XYZ file of C-alpha atoms in Angstrom:
609
model
C 21.220 -89.229 -158.813
C 19.253 -87.439 -161.012
C 16.093 -88.488 -158.511
C 18.267 -86.879 -155.449
C 19.327 -83.513 -157.974
C 15.230 -83.730 -158.813
C 14.336 -84.368 -155.479
C 16.778 -82.098 -153.622
C 16.207 -79.273 -155.702
C 12.325 -79.221 -155.344
C 12.734 -79.694 -150.617
C 14.664 -75.810 -152.016
C 11.691 -74.608 -154.011
C 9.221 -75.589 -151.509
C 11.466 -74.023 -148.598
C 12.386 -70.618 -150.034
C 9.975 -70.289 -152.235
C 9.679 -68.309 -156.210
C 13.192 -67.114 -156.562
C 12.506 -64.876 -160.217
C 12.689 -61.049 -159.942
C 14.097 -61.905 -156.013
C 17.544 -59.238 -156.735
C 15.480 -56.318 -157.989
C 13.022 -56.125 -154.757
C 15.622 -54.140 -152.841
C 16.029 -51.459 -155.922
C 12.551 -51.316 -156.062
C 12.125 -50.390 -152.588
C 14.762 -47.985 -152.655
C 13.218 -46.187 -156.059
C 9.186 -46.191 -153.986
C 10.647 -44.477 -150.894
C 12.727 -42.325 -153.030
C 9.759 -40.673 -154.508
C 7.882 -40.631 -151.567
C 10.542 -38.373 -150.259
C 10.897 -36.388 -153.516
C 7.034 -35.981 -153.153
C 7.967 -34.706 -149.671
C 10.209 -32.543 -150.361
C 8.682 -30.932 -152.943
C 4.914 -30.700 -151.457
C 7.214 -28.671 -148.760
C 9.047 -26.596 -151.460
C 5.978 -25.527 -152.942
C 4.778 -24.813 -149.897
C 7.465 -22.941 -148.517
C 8.063 -21.093 -151.917
C 4.120 -20.680 -153.426
C 2.093 -20.669 -149.924
C 4.666 -18.832 -147.824
C 7.336 -16.809 -150.023
C 6.999 -14.358 -149.852
C 7.152 -14.195 -145.169
C 10.306 -16.448 -145.774
C 11.569 -14.279 -148.145
C 11.031 -11.358 -145.455
C 12.815 -12.980 -142.761
C 15.667 -14.073 -144.684
C 15.536 -10.442 -145.626
C 15.100 -8.754 -141.880
C 18.372 -11.759 -141.329
C 19.857 -10.128 -143.673
C 19.270 -6.408 -143.971
C 19.262 -4.377 -140.602
C 18.678 -0.880 -140.478
C 20.176 1.307 -137.929
C 18.257 3.718 -136.625
C 19.728 7.345 -136.649
C 18.391 9.176 -134.159
C 17.038 13.011 -134.591
C 18.393 16.103 -132.918
C 15.976 17.440 -130.270
C 15.044 20.538 -131.183
C 16.427 23.124 -128.756
C 14.620 26.016 -126.666
C 15.041 28.859 -126.620
C 14.329 32.098 -123.889
C 11.779 34.922 -124.824
C 15.191 37.604 -126.186
C 17.077 34.083 -127.877
C 19.048 32.342 -124.877
C 19.066 28.682 -124.809
C 17.725 26.987 -122.091
C 17.794 24.193 -123.493
C 19.761 22.412 -126.335
C 22.446 18.761 -127.052
C 25.847 17.725 -126.551
C 27.584 15.098 -128.381
C 28.558 12.075 -126.656
C 28.737 8.260 -127.021
C 26.442 5.541 -126.781
C 26.625 1.871 -126.923
C 23.194 -0.447 -128.111
C 23.735 -3.823 -128.770
C 21.225 -5.877 -132.055
C 20.671 -8.667 -130.097
C 20.119 -11.249 -133.959
C 23.925 -10.899 -134.643
C 24.808 -11.990 -130.697
C 25.567 -15.259 -130.960
C 23.130 -18.035 -128.293
C 26.648 -19.092 -127.332
C 28.426 -16.032 -126.385
C 25.459 -14.693 -124.512
C 26.410 -14.925 -121.394
C 29.754 -13.213 -121.692
C 28.609 -10.325 -123.761
C 26.512 -9.048 -121.178
C 28.900 -9.574 -118.244
C 31.458 -8.187 -119.940
C 29.571 -4.430 -120.797
C 28.103 -5.224 -117.464
C 32.244 -4.642 -116.526
C 32.314 -1.903 -118.515
C 29.503 0.461 -118.061
C 28.800 -0.380 -114.476
C 25.684 -1.116 -115.015
C 23.945 -4.270 -113.001
C 23.826 -7.906 -115.498
C 20.579 -7.776 -114.991
C 19.261 -4.680 -116.419
C 21.055 -5.439 -119.488
C 19.669 -8.628 -118.939
C 16.325 -7.153 -119.269
C 16.924 -5.365 -121.959
C 17.648 -7.679 -124.203
C 14.762 -9.922 -123.715
C 12.142 -6.934 -123.561
C 12.869 -6.927 -127.463
C 14.052 -10.734 -128.229
C 16.616 -12.530 -129.581
C 15.292 -12.606 -132.549
C 15.163 -8.949 -132.681
C 16.606 -6.405 -135.547
C 16.115 -3.533 -133.549
C 19.553 -2.370 -131.702
C 18.460 -1.863 -127.785
C 20.224 1.410 -126.237
C 21.986 -0.232 -123.419
C 23.782 3.221 -121.950
C 23.883 7.286 -123.156
C 26.682 9.380 -122.220
C 29.456 6.862 -122.171
C 33.089 8.615 -120.035
C 36.226 8.891 -122.789
C 37.329 6.599 -120.849
C 34.447 3.381 -121.373
C 34.400 4.322 -124.696
C 38.177 3.593 -125.621
C 37.381 0.110 -122.933
C 34.413 -0.993 -125.131
C 36.060 0.405 -128.241
C 39.452 -1.938 -127.294
C 36.726 -5.223 -126.006
C 35.346 -4.920 -129.632
C 36.643 -8.601 -130.784
C 35.294 -9.744 -128.257
C 31.748 -7.749 -127.826
C 29.079 -9.288 -131.471
C 26.576 -7.361 -132.081
C 28.216 -4.454 -129.700
C 28.442 -0.641 -131.577
C 29.033 2.559 -130.202
C 28.034 5.324 -131.845
C 28.083 9.154 -131.471
C 25.018 10.286 -130.502
C 23.796 14.232 -128.652
C 22.380 14.070 -125.474
C 20.380 17.091 -123.827
C 22.149 19.851 -121.976
C 21.108 22.531 -119.607
C 23.869 25.007 -119.676
C 22.282 27.044 -116.645
C 21.788 23.931 -114.756
C 19.385 23.649 -112.571
C 17.717 27.228 -113.226
C 13.702 27.269 -114.418
C 14.338 23.261 -114.188
C 11.036 22.807 -113.002
C 9.989 25.066 -116.352
C 11.726 23.649 -119.017
C 11.464 19.855 -117.476
C 14.333 17.375 -118.463
C 14.416 13.554 -120.381
C 14.817 10.161 -120.297
C 14.474 6.586 -122.344
C 11.099 5.571 -122.717
C 9.421 3.420 -119.787
C 7.477 -0.094 -120.515
C 4.272 1.835 -119.749
C 5.272 5.226 -121.838
C 6.074 3.465 -124.812
C 2.324 1.162 -124.333
C 0.927 3.994 -123.475
C 1.988 5.815 -127.266
C 1.225 2.650 -129.221
C -2.048 2.466 -127.864
C -1.904 6.367 -129.261
C -0.815 5.529 -132.402
C 2.894 7.453 -132.057
C 5.362 6.523 -133.366
C 7.985 4.889 -131.018
C 10.707 2.588 -130.005
C 12.151 0.822 -126.439
C 14.820 3.151 -125.633
C 13.938 6.723 -126.797
C 14.556 10.043 -125.349
C 11.339 11.408 -124.114
C 10.509 15.101 -122.149
C 9.524 13.710 -119.073
C 8.439 16.490 -117.430
C 7.900 20.862 -117.891
C 7.843 22.108 -121.185
C 9.818 19.075 -122.290
C 7.686 17.444 -122.055
C 4.288 19.423 -123.182
C 6.138 19.959 -125.871
C 7.831 16.622 -127.055
C 5.531 17.029 -130.461
C 7.658 19.918 -131.395
C 10.740 19.074 -130.006
C 11.419 14.854 -131.159
C 11.155 14.730 -134.580
C 12.234 11.903 -137.038
C 13.727 9.275 -136.714
C 15.873 9.112 -139.706
C 18.580 5.335 -140.913
C 20.816 3.838 -142.675
C 19.656 0.431 -143.980
C 22.733 -2.381 -144.790
C 23.314 -5.595 -144.967
C 25.139 -7.709 -142.593
C 27.039 -10.628 -142.445
C 25.796 -13.206 -139.653
C 28.214 -11.691 -136.744
C 26.565 -8.365 -137.399
C 29.462 -6.631 -139.260
C 28.197 -4.439 -142.481
C 29.043 -5.336 -145.653
C 27.809 -2.594 -147.563
C 24.908 0.464 -147.656
C 21.826 -0.278 -149.533
C 20.108 2.735 -148.750
C 19.368 5.916 -146.363
C 17.498 8.509 -144.341
C 18.083 11.535 -143.127
C 16.877 11.748 -139.384
C 14.047 14.685 -139.218
C 16.011 17.724 -136.506
C 12.958 18.577 -134.074
C 11.708 21.742 -134.206
C 13.502 25.064 -132.386
C 10.880 26.099 -129.421
C 11.414 30.031 -127.528
C 8.977 29.744 -124.429
C 7.563 32.850 -122.562
C 10.367 33.098 -119.929
C 13.138 35.885 -119.744
C 16.851 34.041 -118.325
C 17.974 36.810 -117.013
C 14.756 37.778 -114.862
C 14.546 34.094 -113.556
C 18.479 34.362 -112.913
C 17.050 37.039 -110.066
C 13.888 35.227 -109.128
C 15.988 32.313 -108.574
C 18.223 34.261 -106.477
C 15.734 36.234 -104.606
C 13.720 32.654 -103.354
C 17.593 31.367 -102.840
C 17.308 28.200 -100.559
C 13.957 28.708 -99.371
C 10.930 25.899 -100.105
C 8.448 28.138 -102.055
C 7.231 29.502 -106.073
C 7.659 33.364 -107.184
C 5.761 33.573 -110.139
C 6.129 36.697 -112.641
C 3.728 36.915 -115.413
C 2.718 39.442 -117.839
C -0.867 40.665 -116.590
C -2.495 41.402 -119.784
C -1.933 38.117 -121.640
C -0.666 35.395 -118.805
C 2.770 35.677 -120.476
C 4.791 33.602 -118.224
C 8.375 35.751 -116.984
C 10.025 33.496 -114.703
C 8.552 30.209 -112.163
C 10.622 29.064 -109.664
C 10.269 25.915 -107.388
C 12.482 25.121 -104.396
C 13.706 23.143 -103.709
C 15.070 22.611 -107.228
C 17.235 19.068 -109.325
C 19.387 19.527 -112.667
C 18.108 18.031 -115.487
C 21.526 17.324 -116.554
C 21.005 14.163 -114.523
C 18.480 13.048 -116.009
C 21.046 12.938 -119.704
C 23.113 9.825 -118.645
C 22.056 7.373 -116.146
C 21.330 8.959 -113.087
C 22.840 6.697 -109.931
C 21.405 5.778 -107.218
C 23.042 7.726 -104.455
C 22.326 10.317 -106.463
C 18.326 9.677 -106.661
C 18.461 9.181 -103.368
C 20.305 13.031 -102.261
C 17.668 14.304 -104.606
C 14.508 13.526 -103.009
C 16.517 14.293 -99.450
C 15.889 17.766 -100.285
C 12.120 17.608 -99.712
C 10.641 16.068 -103.372
C 12.873 18.504 -105.339
C 10.433 17.188 -108.722
C 7.143 19.290 -107.609
C 6.352 22.734 -108.294
C 5.457 24.098 -106.365
C 4.339 27.140 -108.470
C 1.130 25.215 -109.212
C 0.506 22.856 -106.510
C -2.587 24.228 -103.879
C -2.177 26.095 -100.771
C -4.804 28.563 -98.263
C -4.093 31.532 -100.029
C -5.059 33.862 -97.024
C -5.603 37.579 -96.983
C -4.908 38.067 -100.779
C -7.837 36.140 -101.346
C -9.864 39.127 -99.895
C -10.044 40.956 -103.759
C -12.393 38.353 -104.389
C -14.198 38.932 -101.125
C -13.949 42.101 -101.949
C -15.994 41.276 -105.363
C -18.661 38.400 -104.004
C -20.117 41.098 -101.651
C -20.641 44.432 -103.612
C -21.454 42.255 -106.901
C -23.706 40.365 -105.138
C -25.802 43.507 -104.258
C -25.811 42.910 -100.337
C -23.426 45.907 -100.006
C -22.779 49.141 -101.979
C -19.954 50.479 -103.484
C -19.236 53.293 -100.880
C -20.446 50.503 -97.031
C -18.215 51.606 -94.384
C -17.965 48.915 -91.392
C -17.067 48.905 -87.903
C -14.214 46.808 -87.419
C -13.402 45.062 -84.344
C -10.918 42.910 -82.160
C -13.272 39.913 -82.631
C -16.521 38.804 -84.083
C -18.390 36.750 -82.013
C -20.627 33.684 -84.782
C -22.752 30.638 -82.873
C -20.455 31.254 -79.282
C -16.900 30.902 -81.811
C -14.410 34.323 -81.616
C -13.288 34.952 -84.954
C -10.433 37.553 -84.402
C -8.705 40.120 -86.086
C -5.318 39.950 -86.432
C -3.788 42.345 -85.086
C -6.688 41.584 -82.070
C -7.724 45.095 -81.754
C -9.025 46.014 -85.257
C -9.016 49.169 -87.412
C -12.302 51.414 -86.176
C -14.345 51.777 -89.214
C -13.584 51.831 -92.945
C -14.668 51.369 -96.131
C -13.198 48.431 -98.741
C -10.464 50.046 -100.041
C -9.642 50.968 -96.993
C -10.024 46.808 -95.228
C -7.891 45.924 -98.278
C -4.878 48.219 -97.256
C -5.068 47.216 -93.515
C -6.334 43.142 -94.735
C -9.039 44.250 -91.226
C -10.714 40.467 -91.320
C -13.366 41.479 -88.721
C -15.005 43.518 -91.813
C -14.399 40.581 -94.573
C -16.016 38.193 -91.432
C -18.663 40.708 -91.413
C -19.081 41.057 -96.176
C -19.582 36.833 -95.831
C -22.120 36.653 -92.492
C -24.001 38.951 -94.159
C -23.954 37.484 -97.979
C -23.492 33.969 -97.280
C -21.693 31.703 -99.236
C -23.098 31.094 -102.279
C -22.095 34.412 -103.977
C -17.981 33.920 -102.605
C -18.110 30.629 -104.562
C -19.335 31.773 -107.638
C -16.647 34.857 -108.022
C -14.126 32.107 -106.458
C -14.756 30.381 -110.386
C -15.220 33.251 -111.896
C -11.748 33.718 -111.167
C -10.832 30.715 -112.911
C -10.083 28.271 -109.445
C -11.155 24.875 -108.691
C -9.598 24.449 -112.524
C -6.031 24.483 -113.897
C -4.965 28.115 -115.641
C -4.569 26.211 -119.048
C -1.013 26.564 -118.572
C 1.125 23.608 -121.149
C 2.462 22.310 -117.868
C -0.940 19.887 -117.827
C 0.244 17.196 -115.678
C 2.032 19.087 -112.963
C -0.079 21.449 -112.045
C -3.363 21.082 -109.001
C -6.204 22.563 -110.073
C -6.418 23.673 -106.673
C -9.791 23.821 -104.850
C -13.145 25.610 -104.328
C -15.120 23.856 -101.535
C -19.597 24.236 -101.045
C -22.386 22.245 -98.956
C -21.717 19.449 -101.394
C -18.736 18.768 -101.353
C -18.195 18.782 -97.604
C -21.221 16.773 -97.135
C -19.544 14.053 -99.564
C -15.815 14.424 -97.889
C -16.461 14.897 -94.177
C -20.217 13.930 -94.157
C -21.556 17.199 -93.111
C -23.541 20.343 -93.711
C -22.438 23.548 -94.207
C -21.519 25.689 -91.343
C -21.203 29.312 -90.657
C -18.274 29.241 -89.812
C -16.847 27.858 -92.492
C -18.688 31.469 -94.468
C -16.303 33.316 -92.267
C -12.905 31.495 -92.562
C -14.207 31.125 -96.515
C -13.900 35.734 -96.313
C -10.007 35.067 -95.114
C -8.522 32.831 -97.935
C -8.871 29.922 -95.719
C -10.793 26.529 -94.114
C -11.014 24.504 -97.359
C -9.687 25.930 -99.527
C -6.456 25.581 -101.863
C -5.454 27.814 -104.510
C -1.703 27.731 -106.328
C 0.464 30.999 -107.396
C -0.114 30.859 -110.641
C -4.420 30.995 -109.772
C -3.217 33.210 -107.553
C -1.561 35.401 -110.482
C -4.323 35.385 -112.685
C -6.212 37.076 -109.479
C -4.162 39.679 -109.620
C -4.359 40.381 -112.552
C -7.801 40.870 -113.027
C -7.289 44.014 -111.548
C -4.237 45.174 -113.191
C -5.451 44.297 -116.496
C -8.895 46.363 -115.782
C -11.801 42.680 -115.047
C -9.871 39.421 -117.297
C -8.955 36.633 -116.383
C -5.542 35.604 -118.301
C -4.788 32.445 -119.702
C -1.305 31.571 -118.711
C 0.870 30.092 -121.199
C 4.280 29.517 -121.530
C 5.127 29.013 -125.499
C 5.905 32.774 -127.404
C 3.286 33.662 -129.229
C 2.745 36.739 -131.819
C -1.248 35.737 -131.729
C -2.636 39.395 -130.017
C -3.528 39.652 -126.482
C -7.451 38.966 -127.035
C -6.611 35.165 -127.197
C -4.977 34.435 -123.410
C -7.757 37.552 -121.634
C -11.297 36.819 -120.552
C -12.971 39.832 -119.432
C -14.962 38.402 -115.737
C -18.063 41.311 -116.416
C -17.022 43.380 -113.480
C -18.796 46.951 -113.152
C -16.008 48.804 -112.828
C -17.542 50.730 -109.888
C -16.078 47.386 -108.433
C -12.609 46.684 -109.876
C -12.065 50.849 -109.260
C -12.629 49.873 -105.654
C -10.089 46.671 -105.311
C -7.297 48.916 -107.366
C -7.551 51.408 -105.295
C -7.427 49.383 -102.226
C -4.213 47.384 -103.979
C -3.021 50.762 -104.694
C -3.048 52.052 -100.297
C -1.665 47.840 -99.764
C 1.624 50.064 -100.796
C 1.994 53.501 -100.249
C 0.675 53.202 -96.844
C -1.303 49.774 -96.179
C 0.857 46.190 -94.525
C 2.768 46.062 -98.439
C 5.119 49.615 -97.358
C 7.715 47.427 -98.449
C 7.464 48.052 -102.001
C 6.464 51.878 -101.829
C 10.051 52.651 -102.938
C 11.029 55.034 -105.998
C 13.286 51.364 -107.360
C 9.421 50.290 -108.800
C 6.694 53.050 -109.950
C 3.452 52.754 -108.592
C 3.123 49.204 -107.258
C -0.039 48.298 -106.208
C -0.567 44.290 -104.095
C -2.111 42.603 -101.037
C 0.399 40.528 -98.483
C -1.389 37.118 -96.972
C -0.171 35.246 -93.806
C -1.954 31.302 -94.127
C -2.558 29.123 -90.853
C -0.766 25.740 -90.989
C -1.242 24.293 -87.385
C 0.910 22.544 -86.406
C 3.779 23.428 -88.763
C 4.683 27.160 -89.574
C 3.003 29.529 -91.590
C 2.738 29.994 -94.657
C 3.676 33.542 -96.010
C 1.859 35.374 -99.150
C 2.364 38.403 -100.961
C 1.167 39.925 -104.693
C 2.423 42.554 -106.593
C 2.054 44.802 -110.421
C 3.063 47.597 -111.638
C 2.405 50.320 -112.689
C 0.021 50.709 -111.779
C -1.463 53.397 -114.371
C 0.049 50.641 -116.419
C 0.520 47.202 -115.331
C 3.014 45.602 -116.991
C 4.779 42.677 -114.436
C 2.629 40.886 -112.341
C 4.831 39.029 -109.052
C 3.583 36.640 -106.357
C 6.056 34.927 -104.210
C 5.228 32.245 -102.074
C 6.702 30.223 -98.625
C 5.879 27.949 -97.515
C 5.662 27.257 -94.240
C 7.678 29.378 -93.446
C 7.231 31.569 -90.582
C 5.950 34.981 -90.262
C 4.615 37.784 -92.061
C 3.692 38.265 -96.119
C 5.574 41.539 -96.064
C 8.172 40.326 -94.033
C 8.964 36.978 -96.509
C 7.322 37.025 -99.045
C 7.169 41.245 -100.258
C 11.227 41.187 -100.006
C 11.447 39.098 -102.881
C 8.720 40.331 -104.838
C 10.849 44.251 -104.556
C 13.618 42.207 -105.903
C 11.921 40.516 -108.992
C 10.278 44.148 -109.393
C 13.511 46.084 -109.061
C 15.336 44.108 -112.043
C 12.580 44.102 -114.589
C 12.406 48.075 -114.084
C 16.643 48.899 -114.047
C 16.651 46.509 -117.452
C 13.328 48.442 -118.868
C 14.969 51.134 -118.630
C 18.778 50.655 -118.972
C 16.944 48.684 -123.409
C 14.464 52.080 -123.061
C 18.115 54.421 -122.201
C 18.206 58.116 -120.999
C 15.478 60.973 -122.835
C 17.343 63.230 -124.897
C 16.766 66.456 -123.669
C 13.616 68.097 -126.053
C 14.858 70.708 -128.837
C 14.466 73.878 -127.675
C 13.109 76.434 -130.100
C 14.861 79.037 -131.574
C 15.122 82.665 -130.524
């Protein structure tokens, strides 16, 4: 038995091996693994807290603390007399915090917003995705909410996490489409604009409202102000728990334009529904008193979300966003002011030159006709301006050549932008020369090109505003002015550059422009309601369409206060019959108002006895 027990015992030892301490093996293993795990966790904690502690604390803070931005009030735009051209009105907007929008509710929230705001789901989705679902910044979805939309959003607030409705000021243009091209409009910044501003180091964010056109765009840096906001603590649903700090927004700067609202109304009425432009300017310093372009638009449409139907209706009117006062066209006979200047200043002709005029001039076998097909007999430069004789100026161009014409076109400021603040909307026009023609048409300059140029036809292109600058040279005794819109108290000499014209040349031009009104092609303005005006008409051929028509005038002749240029695009007729009546209306309104402000003169005191 003892043997059996021993043998049995030995047999067990052989089969199972050593058993001493076996019961502690699993405990030791667990401790070992725990140490490894704790070491890994400790290392990770060490990394997170010490190595990346600042970064992670910032992330946690951003998830808990949000900045509720407050848009600054945009500056108000006034006319020269303090009347509001662009202001603000109270409305409501809706925005969304992507980080406070639960993943499982994103689709439902977007769908509900789409229904309430009548905005496509894809558009809302795109706005959120552009910012990113982890963004802590609120993303504007819609502005200018109707009362019904505001109420509906409040009723559905419980099922719209992360959505916020707040009161805000939106742009308001109290005069509707009046001076729309000058004032411009505002709209939400797009991605291209945002990227450009970012590259320039300017502080803009997606959803910002910026000037898109006109003075709103040109004076954006003055009008926009600086953002403010509240720093708040929020819960996981985006609900505000407490306000931690606040920065008051800085309102934009108010500005005054040189426009006269009442004169602008007259100019708008004068142009009516005709396609074209009117510019009224102080010829002494270039201050723009009125600027009209037709067709036009109501900038209030862009203060809220414009519908597709509204957009299509706008564009059916023939590009209403084009400021035709700043677009270039053939200047026609108004250009004869420059031809007169070049003819005398080049030394080719004496100031008292008299030329015989004819029904036509033969140049290289081509007949160039006078506008009346008869000629006007012998004329001097002032008489040629008075009757707008084409054959007189043909002869001037044929003898002196095109180079003096081009030289003086540039001295008058043609072929480049005038310097008005609407720089992105202004055309420089065109001063064609031999190099330009060779590049564009691969042709040499012909005599016929010079002949056409003398009467403002051919390739040249001039804007109504540039034409006003040209007339101002005659009105202010030989200075090229810089047109401007921002009212400034600086001395007018800062806006004027002498073009170095001889007094005798200037005298002849002024005398000719006065004769145009007293007995020439512009007698429509020879009325007692306008004190001694001077001006010039122009009719430009534009085949296969109707003529363009022009008329420019200033008054009083002795000491000009105002200059007006009217332009009709494919209007047909002549400058004296189509454009002159518009100029007449603006000048009459100006002097009527000026007379009213000054009041009647008091009788002189009589001496005693």
